[in-house]
XYZ file of C-alpha atoms in Angstrom:
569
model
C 0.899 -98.347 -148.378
C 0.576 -100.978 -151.262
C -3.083 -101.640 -151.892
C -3.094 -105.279 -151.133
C -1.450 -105.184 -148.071
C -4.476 -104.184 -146.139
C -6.360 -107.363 -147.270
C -3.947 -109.123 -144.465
C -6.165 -107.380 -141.623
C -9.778 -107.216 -140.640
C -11.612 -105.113 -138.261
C -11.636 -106.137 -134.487
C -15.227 -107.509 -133.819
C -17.508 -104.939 -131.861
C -19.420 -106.536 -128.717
C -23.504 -106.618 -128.971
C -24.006 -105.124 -125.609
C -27.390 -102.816 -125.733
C -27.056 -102.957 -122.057
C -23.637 -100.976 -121.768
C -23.711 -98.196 -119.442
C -20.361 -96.293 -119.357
C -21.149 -93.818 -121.742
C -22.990 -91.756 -119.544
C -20.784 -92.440 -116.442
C -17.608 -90.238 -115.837
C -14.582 -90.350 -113.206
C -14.752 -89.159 -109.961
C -12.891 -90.336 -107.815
C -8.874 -91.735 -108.314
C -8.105 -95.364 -108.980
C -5.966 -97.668 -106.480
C -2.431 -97.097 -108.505
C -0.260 -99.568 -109.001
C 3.602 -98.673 -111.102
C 4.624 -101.793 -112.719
C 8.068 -99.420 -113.893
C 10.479 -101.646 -112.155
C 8.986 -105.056 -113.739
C 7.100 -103.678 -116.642
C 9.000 -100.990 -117.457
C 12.352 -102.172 -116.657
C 12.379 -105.105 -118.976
C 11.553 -103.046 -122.063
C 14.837 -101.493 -121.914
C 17.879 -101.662 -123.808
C 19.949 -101.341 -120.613
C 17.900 -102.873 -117.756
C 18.415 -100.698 -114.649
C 21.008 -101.326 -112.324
C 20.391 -101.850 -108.764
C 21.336 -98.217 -107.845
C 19.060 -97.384 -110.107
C 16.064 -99.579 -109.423
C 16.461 -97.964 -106.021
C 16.541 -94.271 -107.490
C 13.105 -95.213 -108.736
C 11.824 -96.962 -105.427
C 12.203 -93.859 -103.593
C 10.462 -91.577 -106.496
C 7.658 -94.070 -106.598
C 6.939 -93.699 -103.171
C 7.298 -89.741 -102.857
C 4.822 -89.590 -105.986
C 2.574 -91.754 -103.469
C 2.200 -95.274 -105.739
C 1.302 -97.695 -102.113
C 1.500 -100.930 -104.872
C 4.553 -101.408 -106.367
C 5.325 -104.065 -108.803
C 9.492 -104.712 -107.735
C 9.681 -107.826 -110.813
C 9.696 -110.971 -111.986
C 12.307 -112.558 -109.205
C 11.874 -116.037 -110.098
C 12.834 -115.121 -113.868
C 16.169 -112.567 -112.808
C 19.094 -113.222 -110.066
C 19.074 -109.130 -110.404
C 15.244 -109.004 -109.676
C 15.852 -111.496 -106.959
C 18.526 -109.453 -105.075
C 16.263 -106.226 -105.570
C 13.128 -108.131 -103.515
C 15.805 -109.362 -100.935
C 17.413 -105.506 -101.107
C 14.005 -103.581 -100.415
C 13.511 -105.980 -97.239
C 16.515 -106.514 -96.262
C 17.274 -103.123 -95.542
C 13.827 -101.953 -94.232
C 13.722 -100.002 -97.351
C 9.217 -100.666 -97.449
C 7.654 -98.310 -95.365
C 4.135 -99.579 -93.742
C 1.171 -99.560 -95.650
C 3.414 -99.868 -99.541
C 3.245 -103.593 -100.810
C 5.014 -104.886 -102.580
C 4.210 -106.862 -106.199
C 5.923 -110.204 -107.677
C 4.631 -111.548 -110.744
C 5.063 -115.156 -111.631
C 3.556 -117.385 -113.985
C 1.759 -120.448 -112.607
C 4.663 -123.015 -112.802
C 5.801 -124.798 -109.939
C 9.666 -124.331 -109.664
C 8.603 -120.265 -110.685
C 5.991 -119.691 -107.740
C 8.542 -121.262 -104.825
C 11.275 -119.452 -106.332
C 8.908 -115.930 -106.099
C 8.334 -116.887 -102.624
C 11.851 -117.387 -101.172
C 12.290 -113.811 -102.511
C 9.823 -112.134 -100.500
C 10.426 -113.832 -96.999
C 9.727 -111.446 -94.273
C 7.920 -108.987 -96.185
C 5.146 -107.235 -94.553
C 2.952 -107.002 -97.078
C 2.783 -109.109 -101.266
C 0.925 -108.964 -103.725
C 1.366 -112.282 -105.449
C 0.278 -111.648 -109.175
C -0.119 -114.952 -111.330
C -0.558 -115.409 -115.025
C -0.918 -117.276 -117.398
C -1.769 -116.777 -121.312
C -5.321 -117.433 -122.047
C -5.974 -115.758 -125.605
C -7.457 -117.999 -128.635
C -3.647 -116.987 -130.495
C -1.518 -117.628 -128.034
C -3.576 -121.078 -127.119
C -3.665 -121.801 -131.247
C 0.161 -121.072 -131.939
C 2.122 -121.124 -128.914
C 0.960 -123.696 -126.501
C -1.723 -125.526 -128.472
C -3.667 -126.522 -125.228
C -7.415 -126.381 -125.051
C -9.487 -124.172 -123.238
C -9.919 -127.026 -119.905
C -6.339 -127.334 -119.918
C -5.663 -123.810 -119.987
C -8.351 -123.630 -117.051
C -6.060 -126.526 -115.345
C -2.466 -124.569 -115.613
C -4.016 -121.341 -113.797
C -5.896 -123.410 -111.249
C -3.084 -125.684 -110.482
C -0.937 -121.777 -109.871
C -3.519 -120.880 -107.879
C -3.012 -123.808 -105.135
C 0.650 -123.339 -105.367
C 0.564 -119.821 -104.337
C -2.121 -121.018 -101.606
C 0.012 -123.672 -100.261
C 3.173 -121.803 -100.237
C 2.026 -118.974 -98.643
C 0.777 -121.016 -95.266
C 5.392 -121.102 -95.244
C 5.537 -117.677 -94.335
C 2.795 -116.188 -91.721
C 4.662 -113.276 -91.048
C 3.536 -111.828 -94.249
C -0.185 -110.096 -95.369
C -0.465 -111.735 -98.703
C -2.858 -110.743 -101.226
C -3.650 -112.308 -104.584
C -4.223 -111.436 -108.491
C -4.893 -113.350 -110.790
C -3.984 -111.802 -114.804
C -5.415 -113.564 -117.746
C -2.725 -112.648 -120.467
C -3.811 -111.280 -123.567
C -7.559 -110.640 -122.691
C -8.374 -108.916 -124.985
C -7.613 -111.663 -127.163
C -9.836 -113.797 -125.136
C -13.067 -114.799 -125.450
C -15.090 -112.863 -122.581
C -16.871 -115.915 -121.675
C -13.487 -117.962 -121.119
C -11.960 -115.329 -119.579
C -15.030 -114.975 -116.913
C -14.631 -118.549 -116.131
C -11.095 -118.904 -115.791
C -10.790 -115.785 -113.674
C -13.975 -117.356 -111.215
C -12.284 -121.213 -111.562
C -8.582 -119.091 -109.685
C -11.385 -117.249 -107.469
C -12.488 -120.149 -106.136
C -9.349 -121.482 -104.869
C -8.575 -118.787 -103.319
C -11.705 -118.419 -101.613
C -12.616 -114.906 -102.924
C -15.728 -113.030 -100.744
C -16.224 -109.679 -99.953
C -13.381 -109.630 -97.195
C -10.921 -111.597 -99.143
C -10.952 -109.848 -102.292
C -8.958 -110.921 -105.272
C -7.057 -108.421 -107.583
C -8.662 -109.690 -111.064
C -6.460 -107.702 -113.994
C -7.270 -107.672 -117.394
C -4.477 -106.594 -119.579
C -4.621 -105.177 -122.740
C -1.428 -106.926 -123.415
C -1.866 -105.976 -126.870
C -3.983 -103.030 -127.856
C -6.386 -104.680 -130.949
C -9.110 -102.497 -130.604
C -10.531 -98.908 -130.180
C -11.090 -97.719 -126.462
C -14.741 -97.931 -126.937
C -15.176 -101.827 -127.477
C -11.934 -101.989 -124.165
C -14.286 -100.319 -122.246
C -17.577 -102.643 -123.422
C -15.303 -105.607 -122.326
C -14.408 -104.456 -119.386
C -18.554 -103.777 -118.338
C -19.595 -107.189 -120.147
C -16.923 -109.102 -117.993
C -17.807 -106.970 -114.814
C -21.547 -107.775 -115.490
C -21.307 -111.166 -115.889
C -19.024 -112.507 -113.098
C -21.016 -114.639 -110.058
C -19.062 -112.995 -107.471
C -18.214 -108.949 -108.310
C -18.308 -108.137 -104.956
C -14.928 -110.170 -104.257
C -13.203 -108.848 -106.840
C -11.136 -105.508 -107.267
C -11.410 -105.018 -110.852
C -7.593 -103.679 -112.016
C -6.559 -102.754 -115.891
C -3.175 -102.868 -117.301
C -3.350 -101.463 -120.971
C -0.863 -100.876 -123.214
C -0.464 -98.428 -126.218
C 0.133 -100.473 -129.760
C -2.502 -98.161 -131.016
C -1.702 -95.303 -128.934
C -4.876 -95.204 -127.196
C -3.664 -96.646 -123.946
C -4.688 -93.371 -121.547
C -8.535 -93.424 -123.719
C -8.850 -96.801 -123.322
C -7.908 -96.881 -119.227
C -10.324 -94.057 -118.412
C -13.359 -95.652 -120.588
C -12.276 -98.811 -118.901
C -12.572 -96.872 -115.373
C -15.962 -95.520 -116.255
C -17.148 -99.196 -117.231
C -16.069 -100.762 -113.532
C -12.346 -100.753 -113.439
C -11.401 -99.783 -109.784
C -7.402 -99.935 -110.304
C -4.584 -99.095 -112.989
C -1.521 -100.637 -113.736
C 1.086 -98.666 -115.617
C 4.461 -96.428 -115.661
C 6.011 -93.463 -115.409
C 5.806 -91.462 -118.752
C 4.315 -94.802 -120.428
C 7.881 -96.882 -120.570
C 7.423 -100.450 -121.433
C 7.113 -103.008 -124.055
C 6.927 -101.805 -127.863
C 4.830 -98.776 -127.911
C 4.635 -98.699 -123.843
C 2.256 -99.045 -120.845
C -0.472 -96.539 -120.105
C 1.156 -93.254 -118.692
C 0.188 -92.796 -115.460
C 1.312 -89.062 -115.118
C -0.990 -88.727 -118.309
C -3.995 -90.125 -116.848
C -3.737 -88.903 -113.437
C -3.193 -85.251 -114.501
C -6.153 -85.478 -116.989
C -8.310 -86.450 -114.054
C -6.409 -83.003 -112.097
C -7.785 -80.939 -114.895
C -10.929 -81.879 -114.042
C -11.569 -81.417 -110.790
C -10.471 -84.887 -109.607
C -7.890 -85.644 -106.849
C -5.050 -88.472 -108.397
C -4.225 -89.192 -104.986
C -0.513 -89.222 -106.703
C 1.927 -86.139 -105.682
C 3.442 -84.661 -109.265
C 3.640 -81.138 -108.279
C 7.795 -81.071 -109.585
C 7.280 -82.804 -112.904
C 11.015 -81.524 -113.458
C 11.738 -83.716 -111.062
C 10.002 -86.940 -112.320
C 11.336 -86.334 -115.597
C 15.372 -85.663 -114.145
C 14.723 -89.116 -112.711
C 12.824 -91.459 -115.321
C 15.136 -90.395 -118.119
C 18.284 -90.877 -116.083
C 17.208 -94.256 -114.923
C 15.421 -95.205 -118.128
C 17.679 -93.570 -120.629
C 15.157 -92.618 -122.140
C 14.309 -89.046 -123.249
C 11.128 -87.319 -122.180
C 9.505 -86.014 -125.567
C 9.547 -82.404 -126.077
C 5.632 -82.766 -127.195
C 4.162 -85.425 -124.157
C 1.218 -84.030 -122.603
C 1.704 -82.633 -119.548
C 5.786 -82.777 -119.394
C 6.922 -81.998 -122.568
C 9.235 -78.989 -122.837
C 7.157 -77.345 -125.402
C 3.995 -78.040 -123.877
C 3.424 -74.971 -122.133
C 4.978 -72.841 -124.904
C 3.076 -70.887 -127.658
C 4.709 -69.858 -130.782
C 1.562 -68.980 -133.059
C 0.688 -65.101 -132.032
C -2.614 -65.549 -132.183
C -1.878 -68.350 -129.138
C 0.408 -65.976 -127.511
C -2.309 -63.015 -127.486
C -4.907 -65.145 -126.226
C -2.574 -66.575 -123.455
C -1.394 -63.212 -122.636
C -5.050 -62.237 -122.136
C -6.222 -65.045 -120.396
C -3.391 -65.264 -117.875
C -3.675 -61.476 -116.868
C -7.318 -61.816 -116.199
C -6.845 -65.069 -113.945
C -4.015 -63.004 -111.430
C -5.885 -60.137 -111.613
C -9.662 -61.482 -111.314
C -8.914 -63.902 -108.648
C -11.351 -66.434 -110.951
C -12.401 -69.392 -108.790
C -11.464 -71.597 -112.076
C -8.697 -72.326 -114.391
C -9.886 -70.473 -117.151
C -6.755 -69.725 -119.889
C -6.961 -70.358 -123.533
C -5.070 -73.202 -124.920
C -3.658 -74.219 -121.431
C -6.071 -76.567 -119.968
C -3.363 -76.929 -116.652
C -1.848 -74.174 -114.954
C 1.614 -74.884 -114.724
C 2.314 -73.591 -112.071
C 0.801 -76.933 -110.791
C 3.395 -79.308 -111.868
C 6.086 -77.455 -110.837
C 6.443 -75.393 -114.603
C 7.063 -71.455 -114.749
C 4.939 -68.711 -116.677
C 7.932 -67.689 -117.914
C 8.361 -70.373 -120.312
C 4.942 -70.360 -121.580
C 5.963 -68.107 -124.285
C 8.628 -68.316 -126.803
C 9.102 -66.636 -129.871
C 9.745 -67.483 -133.533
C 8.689 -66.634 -136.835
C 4.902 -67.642 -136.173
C 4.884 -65.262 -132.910
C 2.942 -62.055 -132.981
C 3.011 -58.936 -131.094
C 1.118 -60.179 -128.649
C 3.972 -62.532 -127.626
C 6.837 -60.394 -127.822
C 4.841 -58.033 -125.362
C 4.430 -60.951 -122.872
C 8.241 -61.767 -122.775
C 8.843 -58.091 -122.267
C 6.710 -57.826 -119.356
C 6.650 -61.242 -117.352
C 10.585 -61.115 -118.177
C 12.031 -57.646 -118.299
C 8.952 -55.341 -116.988
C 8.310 -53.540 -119.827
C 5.467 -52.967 -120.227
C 4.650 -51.459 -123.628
C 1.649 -49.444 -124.343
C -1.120 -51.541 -126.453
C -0.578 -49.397 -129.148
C 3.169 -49.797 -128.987
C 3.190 -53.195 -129.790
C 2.733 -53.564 -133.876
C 6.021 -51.764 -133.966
C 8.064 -54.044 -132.025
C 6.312 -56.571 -133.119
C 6.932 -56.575 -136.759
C 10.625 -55.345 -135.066
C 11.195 -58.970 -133.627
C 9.834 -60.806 -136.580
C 12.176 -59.265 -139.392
C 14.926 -61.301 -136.601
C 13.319 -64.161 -136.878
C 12.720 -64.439 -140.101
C 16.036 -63.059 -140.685
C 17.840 -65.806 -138.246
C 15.178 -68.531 -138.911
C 14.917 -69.888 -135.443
C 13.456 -69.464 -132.119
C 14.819 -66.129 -130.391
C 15.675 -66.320 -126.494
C 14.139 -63.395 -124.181
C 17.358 -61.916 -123.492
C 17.516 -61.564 -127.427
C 14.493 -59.752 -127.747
C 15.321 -57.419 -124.284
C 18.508 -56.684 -126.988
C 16.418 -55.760 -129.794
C 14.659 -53.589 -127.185
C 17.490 -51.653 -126.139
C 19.093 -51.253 -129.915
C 15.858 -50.168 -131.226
C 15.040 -47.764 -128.711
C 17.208 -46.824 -125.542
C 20.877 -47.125 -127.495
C 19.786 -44.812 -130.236
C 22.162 -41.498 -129.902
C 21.964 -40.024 -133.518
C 21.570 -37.477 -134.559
C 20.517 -36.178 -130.939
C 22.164 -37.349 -127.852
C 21.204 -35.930 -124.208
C 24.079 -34.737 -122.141
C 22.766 -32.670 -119.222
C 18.903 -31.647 -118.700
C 17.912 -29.574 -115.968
C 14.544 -28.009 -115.523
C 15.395 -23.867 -114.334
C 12.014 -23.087 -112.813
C 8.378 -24.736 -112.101
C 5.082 -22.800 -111.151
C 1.470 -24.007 -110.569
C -1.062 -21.545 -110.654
C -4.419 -23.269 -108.852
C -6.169 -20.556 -109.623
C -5.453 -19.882 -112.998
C -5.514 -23.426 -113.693
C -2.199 -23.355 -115.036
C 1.796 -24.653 -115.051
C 4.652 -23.146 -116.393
C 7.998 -24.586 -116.617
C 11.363 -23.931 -117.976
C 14.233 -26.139 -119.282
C 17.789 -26.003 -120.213
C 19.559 -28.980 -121.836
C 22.790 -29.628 -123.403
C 22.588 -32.228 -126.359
C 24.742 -33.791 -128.777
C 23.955 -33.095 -132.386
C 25.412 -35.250 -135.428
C 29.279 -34.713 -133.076
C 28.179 -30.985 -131.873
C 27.312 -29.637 -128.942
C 24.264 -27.498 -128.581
C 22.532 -25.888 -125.852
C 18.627 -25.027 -125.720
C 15.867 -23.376 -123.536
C 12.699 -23.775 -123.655
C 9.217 -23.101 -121.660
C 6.074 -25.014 -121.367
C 3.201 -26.335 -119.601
C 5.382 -28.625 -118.019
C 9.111 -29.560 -118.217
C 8.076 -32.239 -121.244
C 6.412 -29.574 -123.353
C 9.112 -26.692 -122.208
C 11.759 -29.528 -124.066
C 9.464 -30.337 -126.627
C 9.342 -26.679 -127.590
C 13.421 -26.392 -127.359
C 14.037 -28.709 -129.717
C 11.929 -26.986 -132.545
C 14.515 -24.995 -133.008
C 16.812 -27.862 -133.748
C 14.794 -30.811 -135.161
C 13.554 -29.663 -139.216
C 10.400 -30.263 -140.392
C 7.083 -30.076 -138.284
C 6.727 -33.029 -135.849
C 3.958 -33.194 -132.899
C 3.602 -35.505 -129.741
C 1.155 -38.129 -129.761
C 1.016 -40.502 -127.427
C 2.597 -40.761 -123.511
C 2.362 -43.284 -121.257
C 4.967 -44.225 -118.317
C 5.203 -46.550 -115.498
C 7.926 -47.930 -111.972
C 10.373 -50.394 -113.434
C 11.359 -51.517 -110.280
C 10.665 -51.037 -105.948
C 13.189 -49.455 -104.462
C 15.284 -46.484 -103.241
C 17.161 -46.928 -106.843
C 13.697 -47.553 -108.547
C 13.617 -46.562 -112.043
C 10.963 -45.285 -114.448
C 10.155 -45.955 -117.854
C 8.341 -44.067 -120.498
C 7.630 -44.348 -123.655
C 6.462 -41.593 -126.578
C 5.424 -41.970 -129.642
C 6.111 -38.953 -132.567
C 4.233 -38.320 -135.596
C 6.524 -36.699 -138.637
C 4.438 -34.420 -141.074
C 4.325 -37.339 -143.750
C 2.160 -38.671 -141.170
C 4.465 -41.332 -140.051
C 4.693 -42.451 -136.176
C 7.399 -44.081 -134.431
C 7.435 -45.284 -130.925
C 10.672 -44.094 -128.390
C 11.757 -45.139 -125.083
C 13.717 -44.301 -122.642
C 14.818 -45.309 -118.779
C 16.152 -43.467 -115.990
C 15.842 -42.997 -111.967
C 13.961 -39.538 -112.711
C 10.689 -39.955 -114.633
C 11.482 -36.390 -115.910
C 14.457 -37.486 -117.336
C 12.974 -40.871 -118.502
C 10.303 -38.961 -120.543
C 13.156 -36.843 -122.167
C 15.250 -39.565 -123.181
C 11.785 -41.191 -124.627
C 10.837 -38.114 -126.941
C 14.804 -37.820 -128.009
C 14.239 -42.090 -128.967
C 11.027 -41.406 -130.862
C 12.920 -38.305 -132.601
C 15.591 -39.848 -133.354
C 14.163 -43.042 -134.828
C 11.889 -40.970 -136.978
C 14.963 -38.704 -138.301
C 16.474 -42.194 -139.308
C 13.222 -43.614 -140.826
C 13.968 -46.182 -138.611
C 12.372 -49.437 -139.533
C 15.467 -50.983 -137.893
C 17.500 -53.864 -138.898
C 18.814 -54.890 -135.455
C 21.722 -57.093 -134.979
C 22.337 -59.756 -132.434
C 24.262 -59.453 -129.384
């Protein structure tokens, strides 16, 4: 930035209100919603929506559960117009949804709103008109009494054309444009001169929404507005406070929930925060922060795959693979010391049955929006053991000793660093199998059978003895051996074949699958007499046989000095 180009802006004055109380207040219960993606949204695209499309949306706004829906600006579009007539028409509203039209308060504008809503159930007639010091300086260069005069003459418009058309439950709101451009005192008593007409009490209570049609200021001084205007209207009881905030500083979602803790009772916004130059407040945003803690949305987004299909096929728009909440990365770690700590956090939760969400760096299960565990991990050249063990269990079922996992680990990230890009699971179930169950040289298993088996109880004792036929570097060899046990009886067999001294020293094993076909898998780790270890594995239907293929792995792999430069299937 060039120096003096930030002597063209000065800081957004704070509000001297000592008697604030939000700070100490916090959300408890949802807002009354209301998606403004079909007026709002839809006119901030490059290609407006179609009416197949507009419809498409309807019916996903109303499975989510939004009961207000703002349908457009009908006296400003033939295309908005036929989507009002469209929705009732064809009985397309179900009871207890209502509908919004905006208009501005001009004459020929409100009848023409009207005539597109006739036999509605239920409206919500929303007026405006721009009451901010720039836009009454620049644009209309009216004063503030005959700013006061335009909205009031609106307001007994609407009243008098809505005595044409009983059928209908109207209901009113009133938006003063650019408030936060407003003076708080002018905006008070414009809002309470359109109350008036309207006859606002407690039983007739007027929708009064105060957009933050541009964002000017930090969230804080929003949400001081919002409790200085709240505070000093004569008649709060007849008003349903409603915010519609936009993101030019991209603080729309802080500033609507300070706003909510400092009075406001309803939200205005869209779907993934679509809408005019930065966007709306996103509602999915907000109402799944309020999930996370404890708080119902009242709003159904248990498929977010499904929200997100929609809104970009509608919008043409993408989703970005970083938005809270949707993102395709979002639930995905590639750092290993995330992927341990994830690993960790989501065994204990499904095995501690833990009353809370409790999971490092995921604050939402995601499981609850319709996301898999599967995805949470993914692997590139910032992943760590502890990831690649994840994917191998939650993915494949392999589950590798603790002490197993350096090895593959440092296995996976030579590929990565090697290919210099995310690797898939089915990549890293490859490596798997090329490091450590398709390893035949220089010893290859052909037949194993164990000859006999004794247990001794009272001399505390077992016996076995093997005979196996193996493949060394192209030969054919036979060998017997005896043992504690038909391991150690092969173990002992193949001293006579492997040179150099080599000892076991580590076994674990575990089911692969259920099953009459079940298989086993167990792994062994060697130890050469340089003191070297390496890790071997091996698979079969026979946990015998499993455990021989495992040793013949770890032998193998030591015999090559196998750090293992694996190549991709």
């Amino acid at each position: 930035m060039k120096p003096e180009s930030v002597k063209k802006y000065r800081p957004y004055p704070t509000l001297p209100f000592p008697q604030r109380t939000w700070p100490d207040k916090r959300i408890e219960t949802a807002p009354t919603w209301c998606s403004v993606d079909l007026r709002d949204g839809n006119q901030a695209l490059i290609q407006p929506m179609s009416l197949a499309k507009k419809l498409e949306m309807w019916e996903l706004l109303l499975d989510i559960g939004f009961r207000e829906i703002e349908v457009g600006f009908p006296s400003a579009s033939q295309v908005e117009f036929e989507f009002a007539r469209t929705l009732i028409d064809d009985g397309l509203i179900p009871p207890g949804t209502a509908i919004q039209v905006l208009t501005q308060a001009r004459e020929h504008l409100i009848k023409r709103t009207f005539e597109s809503i006739r036999g509605a159930r239920d409206v919500i007639v929303h007026l405006y008109n721009s009451t901010s010091t720039l836009q009454r300086d620049v644009v209309f260069n009216m004063s503030r009494k005959e700013i006061i005069d335009l909205a009031v003459r609106g307001a007994e418009l609407v009243q008098q054309e809505a005595k044409n058309y009983p059928e209908t439950r109207f209901r009113y709101q009133y938006s003063p444009e650019s408030f936060t451009g407003t003076e708080l005192d002018f905006a008070v008593e414009i809002c309470e001169a359109v109350m008036a007409v309207w006859q606002a009490d407690e039983q007739n209570r007027i929708i009064i929404n105060l957009p933050a049609t541009v964002e000017l200021a930090t969230p804080n001084i929003f949400a001081d507005q919002i409790e200085w205007f709240c505070a000093h209207m004569k008649q709060r009881d007849a008003a349903i406070i409603s915010v519609h905030t936009h993101n030019d500083r991209g603080c729309a979602v802080a500033a609507t929930e300070l706003a909510l803790m400092a009075g406001a009772e309803r939200v205005e916004g869209t779907l993934f925060g679509n809408g005019e130059r930065t966007g709306n407040v996103d509602i999915v945003t907000l109402a799944l922060n309020m999930f996370t803690h404890g708080v119902d949305p009242q709003l159904d987004l248990h498929d977010i795959n499904r929200l997100i299909d929609v809104y970009e096929r509608v919008n043409r728009i993408p989703v970005h693979l970083r938005h809270p909440y949707a993102g395709e990365l979002v639930y995905t770690a590639f750092s290993g010391s995330h992927q341990d700590a994830i690993n960790k956090g989501m065994s204990r939760y499904e095995t501690a049955s833990a009353a809370f969400w409790e999971v490092p760096y995921l604050p939402i299960d995601p499981s609850d929006v319709g996301r898999t565990y599967e995805s949470i991990i993914r692997i590139n050249s910032q992943s760590g053991k502890g990831g690649v063990a994840y994917i191998m269990d939650h993915d494949f079922g392999i589950k590798m000793p603790k002490e197993m996992h350096p090895e593959f680990g440092r296995i996976v990230q030579e590929m990565t660093d090697r290919e210099g890009r995310e690797l898939h699971a089915r990549e890293i179930n490859h490596a798997f199998e090329e490091t450590y169950l398709d390893l035949h040289h220089p010893f290859d298993l052909i037949s194993f059978q164990v000859m006999k088996r004794h247990s001794d109880k009272k001399e505390k004792r077992s016996f076995a003895e093997v005979e196996a036929t193996l493949e060394v570097d192209g030969r054919e060899q036979s060998i017997k051996g005896t043992g504690n046990g038909p391991l150690d009886a092969f173990s002992n067999a193949l001293k006579v074949l492997v040179t150099g001294e080599w000892s076991l020293c580590s076994y674990h094993e575990h089911a692969l699958n259920t099953g009459s076909h079940a298989k086993a898998v167990a792994y062994i780790q060697v130890e050469r007499s340089d003191g070297k270890r390496f890790w071997g594995a091996g698979i079969d239907t026979d946990i015998i046989i499993a455990s021989v293929k495992a040793l013949l792995s770890g032998l193998n792999r030591a015999a090559n000095g196998q750090k293992a430069t694996v190549a991709l299937g």
